[in-house]
Amino acid sequence: MPRVSDEHLAARRQQILDAARRCFVRDGFHNTSMQDVIKEAGLSVGAVYRYFPSKNDLITAIAQAVIGTADATFADLSTADPPLPLTGVLERALTFVDTQLGPDGVLPLALQVWSEAQRDPVLAEFVAATYTRLRGHFVAAAGRARDAGELPADADPEAVGAALFGLIPGYFTQRLLTGSPDRATYLAGVRALVRATPRP
C-alpha cells in the first residue's frame, strides 16, 4: 500500500481545521457538533477523528495556529533593532490584529474560546499559558524602552508590559462587538493618553 505523504496529511489536517473554523464562526462553538465539522469538511468520520478526537482538540489547534504567527510577530516587535517606541510596538501589533478580524481570521472565535475556558480546565490552562507567553514580549519591549530612556528609570517593565498588552484585546474586542474604533482612531487615543499629564 503506497505511503501517504506528509504533505497530504498536512493538507487533510488543514482541510478539517478550515471546516471547523467556518462552522464555529457561522454557528457558534456550542451549536457546532463534530458531525457538523465532518459534513463541512466532506470527509469520513474516521478521517476527521484520526486527527481530532474532540471538538476541544479542534479549538485548541485553531488557536495554536494563529498564536504561532502572533508569537513570532510579537517577538520581532520586542527584539527590533533599533528598539521601537512603545506606541510603535502597539501600532504594529494592531496591524497584525487587523489581519485576523475578518471572516477568515481567528479573532471572531476568541470570545467563544474565552467563554469556554471558564468551564474547561484544559482549555483554561492553554489560554492562560498562551496569554502569559504573549504578554512576555510586551514586558520585554517595556524593559528595552526603559533602558533606552523612553520610560522613567524606576518604571516596572512587568507593569508597563501588562498594560500595553491589555490594549490589544481591548481593541479587538471593541472591533468585534461594535465595529469600531478603527486602528488609527484607537492609536490616536492611546497617544493622547500617553501625552496627558496628571493634574496637580
XYZ file of N, CA, C and O in Angstrom:
800
model
N 0.845 -1.187 0.000
C 0.000 0.000 0.000
C 0.882 1.239 0.000
O 1.818 1.350 0.803
N 0.688 2.187 -0.926
C 1.570 3.342 -1.002
C 1.479 4.209 0.255
O 0.413 4.364 0.849
N 2.635 4.731 0.641
C 2.694 5.572 1.836
C 2.105 6.946 1.528
O 2.399 7.549 0.496
N 1.260 7.438 2.437
C 0.687 8.771 2.279
C 1.751 9.800 2.627
O 2.416 9.689 3.662
N 1.916 10.804 1.787
C 2.967 11.790 2.003
C 2.630 12.701 3.176
O 1.461 12.898 3.536
N 3.689 13.286 3.760
C 3.493 14.247 4.840
C 2.692 15.447 4.350
O 1.890 16.021 5.097
N 2.917 15.821 3.080
C 2.191 16.965 2.508
C 0.689 16.677 2.448
O -0.141 17.543 2.746
N 0.350 15.458 2.080
C -1.067 15.078 2.008
C -1.695 15.092 3.396
O -2.825 15.590 3.575
N -0.987 14.560 4.386
C -1.510 14.541 5.745
C -1.712 15.957 6.277
O -2.722 16.254 6.915
N -0.741 16.839 6.004
C -0.861 18.223 6.459
C -2.028 18.931 5.779
O -2.757 19.700 6.412
N -2.216 18.656 4.485
C -3.318 19.277 3.749
C -4.665 18.793 4.265
O -5.622 19.567 4.392
N -4.766 17.513 4.581
C -6.009 16.967 5.105
C -6.318 17.550 6.478
O -7.467 17.904 6.788
N -5.298 17.685 7.309
C -5.484 18.285 8.634
C -5.968 19.730 8.502
O -6.881 20.151 9.214
N -5.362 20.473 7.583
C -5.771 21.865 7.389
C -7.184 21.955 6.839
O -7.938 22.866 7.187
N -7.549 21.004 5.992
C -8.915 20.964 5.454
C -9.940 20.843 6.592
O -10.983 21.508 6.579
N -9.624 20.015 7.564
C -10.525 19.834 8.704
C -10.571 21.093 9.560
O -11.643 21.535 9.992
N -9.420 21.696 9.795
C -9.369 22.920 10.596
C -10.150 24.056 9.935
O -10.871 24.803 10.601
N -10.011 24.180 8.623
C -10.741 25.225 7.901
C -12.249 24.999 8.002
O -13.029 25.947 8.171
N -12.658 23.744 7.900
C -14.083 23.419 8.011
C -14.593 23.736 9.419
O -15.688 24.295 9.592
N -13.815 23.389 10.425
C -14.217 23.659 11.806
C -14.326 25.158 12.058
O -15.290 25.622 12.693
N -13.376 25.906 11.571
C -13.417 27.353 11.779
C -14.667 27.956 11.147
O -15.342 28.799 11.756
N -15.014 27.503 9.933
C -16.227 28.013 9.280
C -17.466 27.693 10.107
O -18.355 28.528 10.267
N -17.526 26.483 10.621
C -18.681 26.084 11.438
C -18.765 26.913 12.721
O -19.847 27.390 13.094
N -17.641 27.090 13.386
C -17.641 27.810 14.652
C -18.016 29.273 14.449
O -18.754 29.851 15.251
N -17.505 29.887 13.387
C -17.831 31.289 13.121
C -19.306 31.435 12.754
O -19.990 32.359 13.192
N -19.808 30.492 11.971
C -21.194 30.579 11.484
C -22.214 30.230 12.561
O -23.222 30.923 12.719
N -21.955 29.159 13.321
C -22.980 28.617 14.215
C -22.642 28.725 15.695
O -23.492 28.430 16.534
N -21.444 29.127 15.994
C -21.050 29.199 17.397
C -20.438 27.897 17.884
O -20.679 26.820 17.328
N -19.656 28.013 18.922
C -18.936 26.852 19.443
C -19.895 25.776 19.947
O -19.805 24.618 19.577
N -20.850 26.177 20.781
C -21.726 25.179 21.415
C -22.743 24.594 20.442
O -23.231 23.478 20.662
N -23.075 25.314 19.407
C -24.057 24.808 18.443
C -23.436 23.992 17.328
O -24.146 23.537 16.426
N -22.139 23.813 17.369
C -21.442 23.018 16.359
C -21.058 21.670 16.946
O -20.456 21.601 18.019
N -21.415 20.616 16.255
C -21.039 19.270 16.687
C -19.919 18.744 15.790
O -19.624 19.314 14.734
N -19.310 17.656 16.208
C -18.295 17.028 15.366
C -18.917 16.576 14.049
O -18.269 16.610 12.994
N -20.187 16.155 14.076
C -20.855 15.764 12.838
C -20.974 16.942 11.878
O -20.861 16.780 10.653
N -21.191 18.126 12.411
C -21.242 19.326 11.565
C -19.901 19.561 10.879
O -19.840 19.907 9.695
N -18.839 19.396 11.636
C -17.491 19.593 11.078
C -17.204 18.541 10.013
O -16.652 18.842 8.948
N -17.576 17.303 10.297
C -17.357 16.221 9.333
C -18.091 16.510 8.032
O -17.531 16.367 6.933
N -19.331 16.952 8.134
C -20.117 17.280 6.935
C -19.503 18.457 6.186
O -19.390 18.438 4.956
N -19.084 19.477 6.916
C -18.492 20.668 6.293
C -17.192 20.317 5.578
O -16.891 20.852 4.499
N -16.418 19.420 6.168
C -15.133 19.037 5.581
C -15.296 18.094 4.401
O -14.393 17.969 3.570
N -16.449 17.393 4.322
C -16.666 16.448 3.244
C -15.807 15.202 3.363
O -15.430 14.599 2.350
N -15.518 14.808 4.594
C -14.664 13.653 4.837
C -15.419 12.606 5.651
O -16.512 12.861 6.163
N -14.819 11.444 5.781
C -15.434 10.386 6.572
C -15.237 10.666 8.058
O -14.363 11.452 8.457
N -16.059 9.986 8.860
C -15.940 10.124 10.312
C -14.541 9.739 10.770
O -13.901 10.449 11.550
N -14.050 8.621 10.267
C -12.733 8.149 10.679
C -11.614 9.097 10.307
O -10.659 9.270 11.068
N -11.748 9.726 9.134
C -10.703 10.648 8.690
C -10.592 11.839 9.625
O -9.483 12.297 9.941
N -11.733 12.358 10.079
C -11.706 13.527 10.967
C -11.218 13.143 12.355
O -10.350 13.810 12.936
N -11.763 12.058 12.904
C -11.383 11.656 14.256
C -9.933 11.176 14.332
O -9.336 11.184 15.416
N -9.373 10.800 13.214
C -7.956 10.413 13.200
C -7.085 11.590 13.614
O -6.069 11.415 14.293
N -7.468 12.786 13.208
C -6.682 13.978 13.505
C -7.141 14.680 14.773
O -6.330 15.222 15.522
N -8.460 14.695 15.002
C -9.016 15.458 16.115
C -10.089 14.634 16.829
O -11.220 14.539 16.362
N -9.739 14.051 17.976
C -10.690 13.197 18.685
C -11.876 13.954 19.289
O -12.886 13.327 19.610
N -11.756 15.284 19.459
C -12.844 16.026 20.096
C -12.915 17.440 19.538
O -11.997 17.928 18.883
N -14.001 18.099 19.851
C -14.198 19.491 19.436
C -13.170 20.402 20.103
O -12.679 21.350 19.489
N -12.850 20.128 21.361
C -11.853 20.949 22.044
C -10.481 20.833 21.399
O -9.701 21.791 21.383
N -10.170 19.651 20.859
C -8.904 19.488 20.135
C -8.880 20.394 18.911
O -7.840 20.969 18.560
N -10.021 20.532 18.261
C -10.116 21.423 17.105
C -9.914 22.879 17.511
O -9.149 23.617 16.868
N -10.590 23.306 18.566
C -10.472 24.689 19.026
C -9.027 25.003 19.406
O -8.484 26.049 19.041
N -8.405 24.097 20.136
C -7.021 24.321 20.557
C -6.090 24.399 19.359
O -5.204 25.259 19.306
N -6.297 23.536 18.372
C -5.443 23.541 17.191
C -5.610 24.831 16.392
O -4.626 25.392 15.877
N -6.839 25.321 16.262
C -7.080 26.573 15.549
C -6.393 27.720 16.280
O -5.739 28.583 15.671
N -6.533 27.759 17.594
C -5.893 28.810 18.374
C -4.377 28.737 18.263
O -3.703 29.758 18.104
N -3.824 27.539 18.307
C -2.375 27.378 18.221
C -1.829 27.875 16.894
O -0.739 28.446 16.834
N -2.596 27.678 15.831
C -2.120 28.073 14.502
C -1.889 29.577 14.426
O -0.843 30.043 13.966
N -2.861 30.338 14.867
C -2.707 31.793 14.781
C -1.770 32.314 15.868
O -1.043 33.280 15.659
N -1.753 31.653 17.015
C -0.878 32.103 18.090
C 0.581 31.927 17.699
O 1.433 32.737 18.072
N 0.866 30.896 16.915
C 2.233 30.735 16.422
C 2.671 31.938 15.617
O 3.792 32.438 15.756
N 1.774 32.439 14.773
C 2.080 33.630 13.986
C 2.177 34.855 14.880
O 3.086 35.682 14.734
N 1.231 35.006 15.816
C 1.252 36.147 16.732
C 2.510 36.120 17.588
O 3.134 37.160 17.823
N 2.894 34.938 18.048
C 4.077 34.797 18.886
C 5.304 35.307 18.142
O 6.107 36.082 18.684
N 5.451 34.893 16.892
C 6.600 35.327 16.100
C 6.542 36.827 15.817
O 7.562 37.530 15.899
N 5.347 37.326 15.498
C 5.186 38.750 15.215
C 5.527 39.591 16.436
O 6.282 40.570 16.354
N 4.977 39.221 17.586
C 5.207 40.000 18.804
C 6.660 39.872 19.273
O 7.227 40.821 19.822
N 7.267 38.703 19.073
C 8.676 38.541 19.429
C 9.555 39.467 18.597
O 10.506 40.082 19.105
N 9.247 39.596 17.317
C 10.004 40.506 16.454
C 9.882 41.945 16.936
O 10.840 42.725 16.885
N 8.692 42.313 17.396
C 8.486 43.679 17.877
C 9.332 43.964 19.112
O 9.818 45.081 19.295
N 9.504 42.964 19.943
C 10.235 43.165 21.195
C 11.743 43.054 21.022
O 12.493 43.350 21.964
N 12.187 42.641 19.827
C 13.628 42.497 19.599
C 14.117 43.344 18.427
O 15.239 43.175 17.967
N 13.262 44.256 17.937
C 13.629 45.080 16.776
C 14.884 45.895 17.077
O 15.115 46.329 18.206
N 15.697 46.099 16.057
C 16.928 46.874 16.191
C 16.955 47.964 15.119
O 17.010 47.643 13.938
N 16.869 49.238 15.520
C 16.819 49.754 16.884
C 15.458 49.489 17.522
O 14.484 49.233 16.809
N 15.388 49.584 18.845
C 14.109 49.324 19.515
C 13.010 50.264 19.032
O 13.252 51.448 18.799
N 11.808 49.728 18.893
C 10.657 50.550 18.526
C 10.153 51.300 19.751
O 10.207 50.777 20.873
N 9.647 52.526 19.567
C 8.936 53.154 20.687
C 7.712 52.317 21.034
O 7.204 51.565 20.194
N 7.245 52.440 22.248
C 6.147 51.584 22.682
C 4.881 51.801 21.862
O 4.146 50.840 21.591
N 4.615 53.044 21.431
C 3.450 53.245 20.565
C 3.670 52.584 19.211
O 2.708 52.151 18.572
N 4.924 52.486 18.767
C 5.222 51.777 17.526
C 5.011 50.280 17.667
O 4.526 49.614 16.748
N 5.378 49.744 18.835
C 5.121 48.326 19.120
C 3.619 48.046 19.053
O 3.165 47.086 18.420
N 2.845 48.917 19.694
C 1.394 48.738 19.698
C 0.821 48.863 18.293
O -0.031 48.063 17.893
N 1.289 49.839 17.541
C 0.752 50.039 16.188
C 0.982 48.807 15.320
O 0.078 48.353 14.612
N 2.171 48.244 15.384
C 2.452 47.059 14.565
C 1.674 45.840 15.059
O 1.241 45.012 14.258
N 1.501 45.742 16.363
C 0.707 44.636 16.903
C -0.742 44.732 16.435
O -1.352 43.733 16.040
N -1.296 45.938 16.428
C -2.683 46.110 15.992
C -2.822 45.906 14.490
O -3.884 45.474 14.018
N -1.766 46.199 13.747
C -1.789 45.916 12.304
C -1.936 44.416 12.074
O -2.707 43.973 11.200
N -1.227 43.619 12.870
C -1.386 42.169 12.794
C -2.806 41.767 13.201
O -3.448 40.933 12.546
N -3.315 42.347 14.280
C -4.657 42.037 14.757
C -5.686 42.264 13.654
O -6.607 41.459 13.467
N -5.532 43.346 12.916
C -6.498 43.662 11.858
C -6.569 42.563 10.800
O -7.619 42.356 10.188
N -5.472 41.842 10.589
C -5.482 40.755 9.600
C -6.292 39.567 10.088
O -6.621 38.682 9.289
N -6.607 39.523 11.389
C -7.308 38.373 11.966
C -8.743 38.693 12.376
O -9.402 37.877 13.012
N -9.234 39.880 12.016
C -10.577 40.275 12.428
C -11.674 39.849 11.456
O -12.840 39.783 11.841
N -11.312 39.589 10.221
C -12.308 39.268 9.209
C -12.834 37.845 9.330
O -12.440 37.083 10.229
N -13.720 37.454 8.414
C -14.332 36.115 8.487
C -13.328 34.979 8.350
O -13.608 33.854 8.783
N -12.169 35.253 7.747
C -11.154 34.214 7.611
C -10.135 34.245 8.746
O -9.206 33.439 8.761
N -10.280 35.201 9.658
C -9.350 35.307 10.773
C -9.800 34.472 11.959
O -10.900 33.921 11.981
N -8.951 34.429 12.963
C -9.247 33.606 14.141
C -9.905 34.406 15.252
O -10.558 33.829 16.133
N -9.797 35.736 15.246
C -10.290 36.504 16.377
C -11.800 36.450 16.570
O -12.268 36.581 17.713
N -12.611 36.280 15.506
C -14.043 36.095 15.785
C -14.335 34.909 16.710
O -15.381 34.857 17.337
N -13.391 33.965 16.785
C -13.565 32.828 17.696
C -13.063 33.114 19.104
O -13.340 32.347 20.029
N -12.307 34.206 19.259
C -11.636 34.436 20.533
C -12.617 34.534 21.692
O -12.390 33.947 22.762
N -13.712 35.259 21.501
C -14.658 35.429 22.599
C -15.278 34.093 22.996
O -15.534 33.828 24.184
N -15.516 33.236 22.004
C -16.062 31.912 22.309
C -15.052 31.063 23.079
O -15.419 30.331 24.010
N -13.791 31.162 22.689
C -12.752 30.404 23.380
C -12.632 30.875 24.823
O -12.529 30.067 25.759
N -12.641 32.182 25.036
C -12.562 32.702 26.400
C -13.710 32.175 27.245
O -13.526 31.799 28.399
N -14.909 32.185 26.675
C -16.075 31.718 27.411
C -15.932 30.242 27.766
O -16.184 29.840 28.913
N -15.527 29.452 26.803
C -15.382 28.019 27.044
C -14.291 27.736 28.058
O -14.382 26.784 28.845
N -13.252 28.568 28.084
C -12.149 28.369 29.021
C -12.592 28.524 30.472
O -11.926 28.024 31.384
N -13.718 29.209 30.696
C -14.213 29.376 32.062
C -14.754 28.071 32.641
O -14.874 27.939 33.868
N -15.076 27.104 31.776
C -15.640 25.852 32.299
C -14.784 24.630 31.963
O -15.002 23.562 32.513
N -13.800 24.813 31.072
C -12.952 23.692 30.659
C -11.539 23.913 31.201
O -10.815 24.767 30.695
N -11.113 23.158 32.216
C -9.803 23.388 32.827
C -8.634 23.212 31.860
O -7.630 23.917 31.957
N -8.748 22.270 30.929
C -7.657 22.043 29.976
C -7.503 23.240 29.050
O -6.391 23.749 28.823
N -8.620 23.713 28.527
C -8.583 24.884 27.656
C -8.148 26.114 28.440
O -7.400 26.956 27.923
N -8.599 26.229 29.690
C -8.212 27.366 30.528
C -6.702 27.394 30.737
O -6.076 28.461 30.690
N -6.121 26.233 30.957
C -4.666 26.156 31.147
C -3.933 26.582 29.877
O -2.939 27.314 29.929
N -4.439 26.140 28.737
C -3.834 26.521 27.457
C -3.934 28.032 27.237
O -2.960 28.692 26.867
N -5.107 28.597 27.479
C -5.305 30.040 27.276
C -4.404 30.841 28.207
O -3.767 31.817 27.800
N -4.332 30.436 29.471
C -3.500 31.161 30.436
C -2.027 31.122 30.034
O -1.334 32.146 30.077
N -1.540 29.954 29.642
C -0.139 29.832 29.246
C 0.149 30.649 27.995
O 1.195 31.305 27.881
N -0.792 30.635 27.076
C -0.624 31.360 25.823
C -0.554 32.864 26.051
O 0.347 33.548 25.559
N -1.509 33.385 26.815
C -1.542 34.830 27.046
C -0.364 35.280 27.898
O 0.147 36.389 27.724
N 0.088 34.451 28.809
C 1.273 34.790 29.598
C 2.498 34.889 28.694
O 3.315 35.815 28.836
N 2.622 33.960 27.762
C 3.766 33.993 26.836
C 3.712 35.228 25.942
O 4.717 35.917 25.746
N 2.539 35.522 25.386
C 2.415 36.692 24.523
C 2.675 37.987 25.303
O 3.334 38.904 24.803
N 2.175 38.066 26.518
C 2.407 39.251 27.345
C 3.890 39.451 27.616
O 4.368 40.590 27.707
N 4.627 38.361 27.705
C 6.062 38.460 27.959
C 6.805 39.260 26.904
O 7.809 39.932 27.208
N 6.342 39.217 25.657
C 7.003 40.003 24.604
C 6.844 41.501 24.865
O 7.750 42.292 24.588
N 5.707 41.893 25.403
C 5.473 43.310 25.687
C 6.219 43.746 26.944
O 6.650 44.898 27.041
N 6.391 42.834 27.882
C 7.236 43.116 29.040
C 8.675 43.354 28.574
O 9.347 44.286 29.037
N 9.140 42.533 27.642
C 10.490 42.708 27.111
C 10.632 44.046 26.391
O 11.640 44.752 26.532
N 9.604 44.424 25.611
C 9.639 45.712 24.911
C 9.667 46.863 25.912
O 10.369 47.874 25.708
N 8.925 46.729 26.998
C 8.920 47.774 28.022
C 10.286 47.884 28.691
O 10.749 48.994 29.000
N 10.924 46.762 28.920
C 12.262 46.787 29.505
C 13.259 47.505 28.601
O 14.085 48.305 29.072
N 13.169 47.259 27.310
C 14.054 47.947 26.368
C 13.738 49.437 26.324
O 14.651 50.270 26.212
N 12.447 49.776 26.404
C 12.066 51.194 26.403
C 12.611 51.904 27.641
O 13.060 53.053 27.562
N 12.578 51.239 28.764
C 13.146 51.837 29.980
C 14.649 52.036 29.835
O 15.187 53.102 30.168
N 15.332 51.018 29.305
C 16.782 51.110 29.147
C 17.176 52.201 28.151
O 18.249 52.809 28.269
N 16.293 52.461 27.152
C 16.577 53.480 26.139
C 16.197 54.881 26.597
O 16.432 55.857 25.878
N 15.582 55.004 27.770
C 15.200 56.310 28.287
C 13.801 56.753 27.910
O 13.391 57.866 28.261
N 13.049 55.900 27.205
C 11.674 56.266 26.847
C 10.777 56.248 28.077
O 9.824 57.035 28.172
N 11.070 55.354 29.016
C 10.341 55.270 30.273
C 11.245 55.724 31.419
O 12.479 55.653 31.304
N 10.663 56.169 32.507
C 11.481 56.529 33.677
C 12.310 55.343 34.150
O 11.930 54.180 33.971
N 13.434 55.641 34.768
C 14.341 54.589 35.211
C 13.696 53.660 36.227
O 14.086 52.493 36.354
N 12.711 54.178 36.979
C 12.079 53.341 38.007
C 10.807 52.655 37.501
O 10.070 52.051 38.288
N 10.543 52.733 36.209
C 9.354 52.071 35.652
C 9.494 50.556 35.766
O 10.582 49.999 35.580
N 8.399 49.893 36.055
C 8.367 48.433 36.182
C 7.963 47.828 34.835
O 6.807 47.974 34.421
N 8.880 47.158 34.128
C 8.537 46.580 32.832
C 7.379 45.595 32.895
O 6.588 45.508 31.943
N 7.258 44.857 34.000
C 6.135 43.918 34.128
C 4.807 44.667 34.112
O 3.853 44.261 33.440
N 4.750 45.774 34.838
C 3.510 46.543 34.904
C 3.218 47.223 33.569
O 2.086 47.190 33.077
N 4.240 47.838 32.981
C 4.052 48.531 31.701
C 3.694 47.531 30.608
O 2.795 47.769 29.795
N 4.393 46.404 30.576
C 4.116 45.391 29.560
C 2.711 44.836 29.670
O 2.033 44.615 28.664
N 2.245 44.623 30.913
C 0.883 44.117 31.113
C -0.147 45.131 30.623
O -1.143 44.768 29.982
N 0.090 46.422 30.925
C -0.843 47.457 30.479
C -0.838 47.581 28.962
O -1.903 47.707 28.330
N 0.341 47.517 28.354
C 0.446 47.629 26.903
C -0.227 46.443 26.215
O -0.992 46.615 25.254
N 0.022 45.257 26.725
C -0.598 44.060 26.150
C -2.112 44.113 26.291
O -2.853 43.692 25.394
N -2.601 44.649 27.407
C -4.035 44.732 27.625
C -4.755 45.600 26.607
O -5.958 45.438 26.380
N -4.029 46.522 25.977
C -4.645 47.367 24.954
C -5.037 46.574 23.706
O -5.915 47.008 22.954
N -4.411 45.431 23.500
C -4.683 44.658 22.278
C -6.046 43.972 22.334
O -6.878 44.189 21.447
N -6.352 43.160 23.363
C -7.725 42.619 23.421
C -8.762 43.718 23.605
O -9.908 43.577 23.161
N -8.375 44.833 24.244
C -9.301 45.948 24.352
C -9.701 46.475 22.989
O -10.871 46.824 22.765
N -8.741 46.501 22.083
C -9.012 46.965 20.718
C -9.872 45.976 19.955
O -10.940 46.325 19.430
N -9.440 44.710 19.905
C -10.169 43.796 19.020
C -11.522 43.384 19.588
O -12.439 43.047 18.831
N -11.682 43.435 20.915
C -12.999 43.153 21.478
C -14.003 44.222 21.055
O -15.135 43.915 20.660
N -13.580 45.488 21.118
C -14.468 46.561 20.654
C -14.778 46.426 19.167
O -15.927 46.633 18.739
N -13.772 46.085 18.386
C -13.993 45.942 16.945
C -14.981 44.819 16.657
O -15.869 44.949 15.800
N -14.849 43.713 17.370
C -15.745 42.580 17.145
C -17.170 42.876 17.591
O -18.131 42.484 16.933
N -17.310 43.574 18.712
C -18.630 43.792 19.286
C -19.346 45.008 18.709
O -20.585 45.006 18.630
N -18.592 46.033 18.334
C -19.234 47.279 17.878
C -18.830 47.704 16.478
O -19.449 48.597 15.915
N -17.767 47.123 15.940
C -17.287 47.525 14.618
C -16.384 48.736 14.637
O -15.910 49.178 13.585
N -16.110 49.274 15.797
C -15.257 50.454 15.906
C -14.543 50.396 17.271
O -14.915 49.601 18.131
N -13.492 51.220 17.452
C -12.936 52.213 16.530
C -11.982 51.558 15.537
O -11.573 50.416 15.740
N -11.609 52.317 14.500
C -10.587 51.794 13.604
C -9.218 51.972 14.256
O -9.073 52.612 15.306
N -8.231 51.378 13.637
C -6.891 51.360 14.240
C -6.336 52.772 14.445
O -5.777 53.088 15.506
N -6.497 53.632 13.457
C -5.949 54.983 13.556
C -6.584 55.753 14.714
O -5.891 56.449 15.468
N -7.895 55.626 14.878
C -8.582 56.317 15.964
C -8.125 55.798 17.317
O -7.876 56.567 18.253
N -8.001 54.483 17.425
C -7.576 53.870 18.690
C -6.172 54.333 19.060
O -5.910 54.721 20.203
N -5.267 54.319 18.073
C -3.894 54.728 18.335
C -3.817 56.201 18.697
O -3.015 56.598 19.554
N -4.647 57.026 18.062
C -4.675 58.445 18.407
C -5.091 58.631 19.859
O -4.543 59.477 20.586
N -6.061 57.835 20.305
C -6.481 57.906 21.695
C -5.383 57.480 22.649
O -5.171 58.109 23.698
N -4.667 56.416 22.310
C -3.562 55.952 23.163
C -2.477 57.019 23.240
O -1.952 57.309 24.331
N -2.140 57.615 22.103
C -1.091 58.643 22.102
C -1.513 59.847 22.947
O -0.681 60.443 23.646
N -2.785 60.205 22.889
C -3.260 61.314 23.711
C -3.140 60.982 25.194
O -2.769 61.844 26.016
N -3.445 59.750 25.564
C -3.303 59.344 26.957
C -1.848 59.384 27.404
O -1.542 59.790 28.531
N -0.947 58.957 26.509
C 0.482 58.948 26.848
C 0.977 60.372 27.074
O 1.799 60.629 27.976
N 0.480 61.318 26.278
C 0.924 62.712 26.407
C 0.279 63.431 27.587
O 0.779 64.459 28.037
N -0.843 62.894 28.065
C -1.559 63.570 29.149
C -0.696 63.600 30.415
O 0.019 62.651 30.734
N -0.789 64.681 31.112
C -0.061 64.816 32.387
C -1.084 64.904 33.511
O -2.138 65.503 33.364
N -0.774 64.319 34.655
C -1.730 64.362 35.766
C -1.909 65.784 36.279
O -0.963 66.584 36.293
N -3.114 66.096 36.708
C -3.380 67.415 37.291
C -2.740 67.494 38.681
O -2.742 66.520 39.421
N -2.222 68.666 39.037
C -1.620 68.804 40.383
C -2.677 68.684 41.468
O -3.830 68.972 41.269
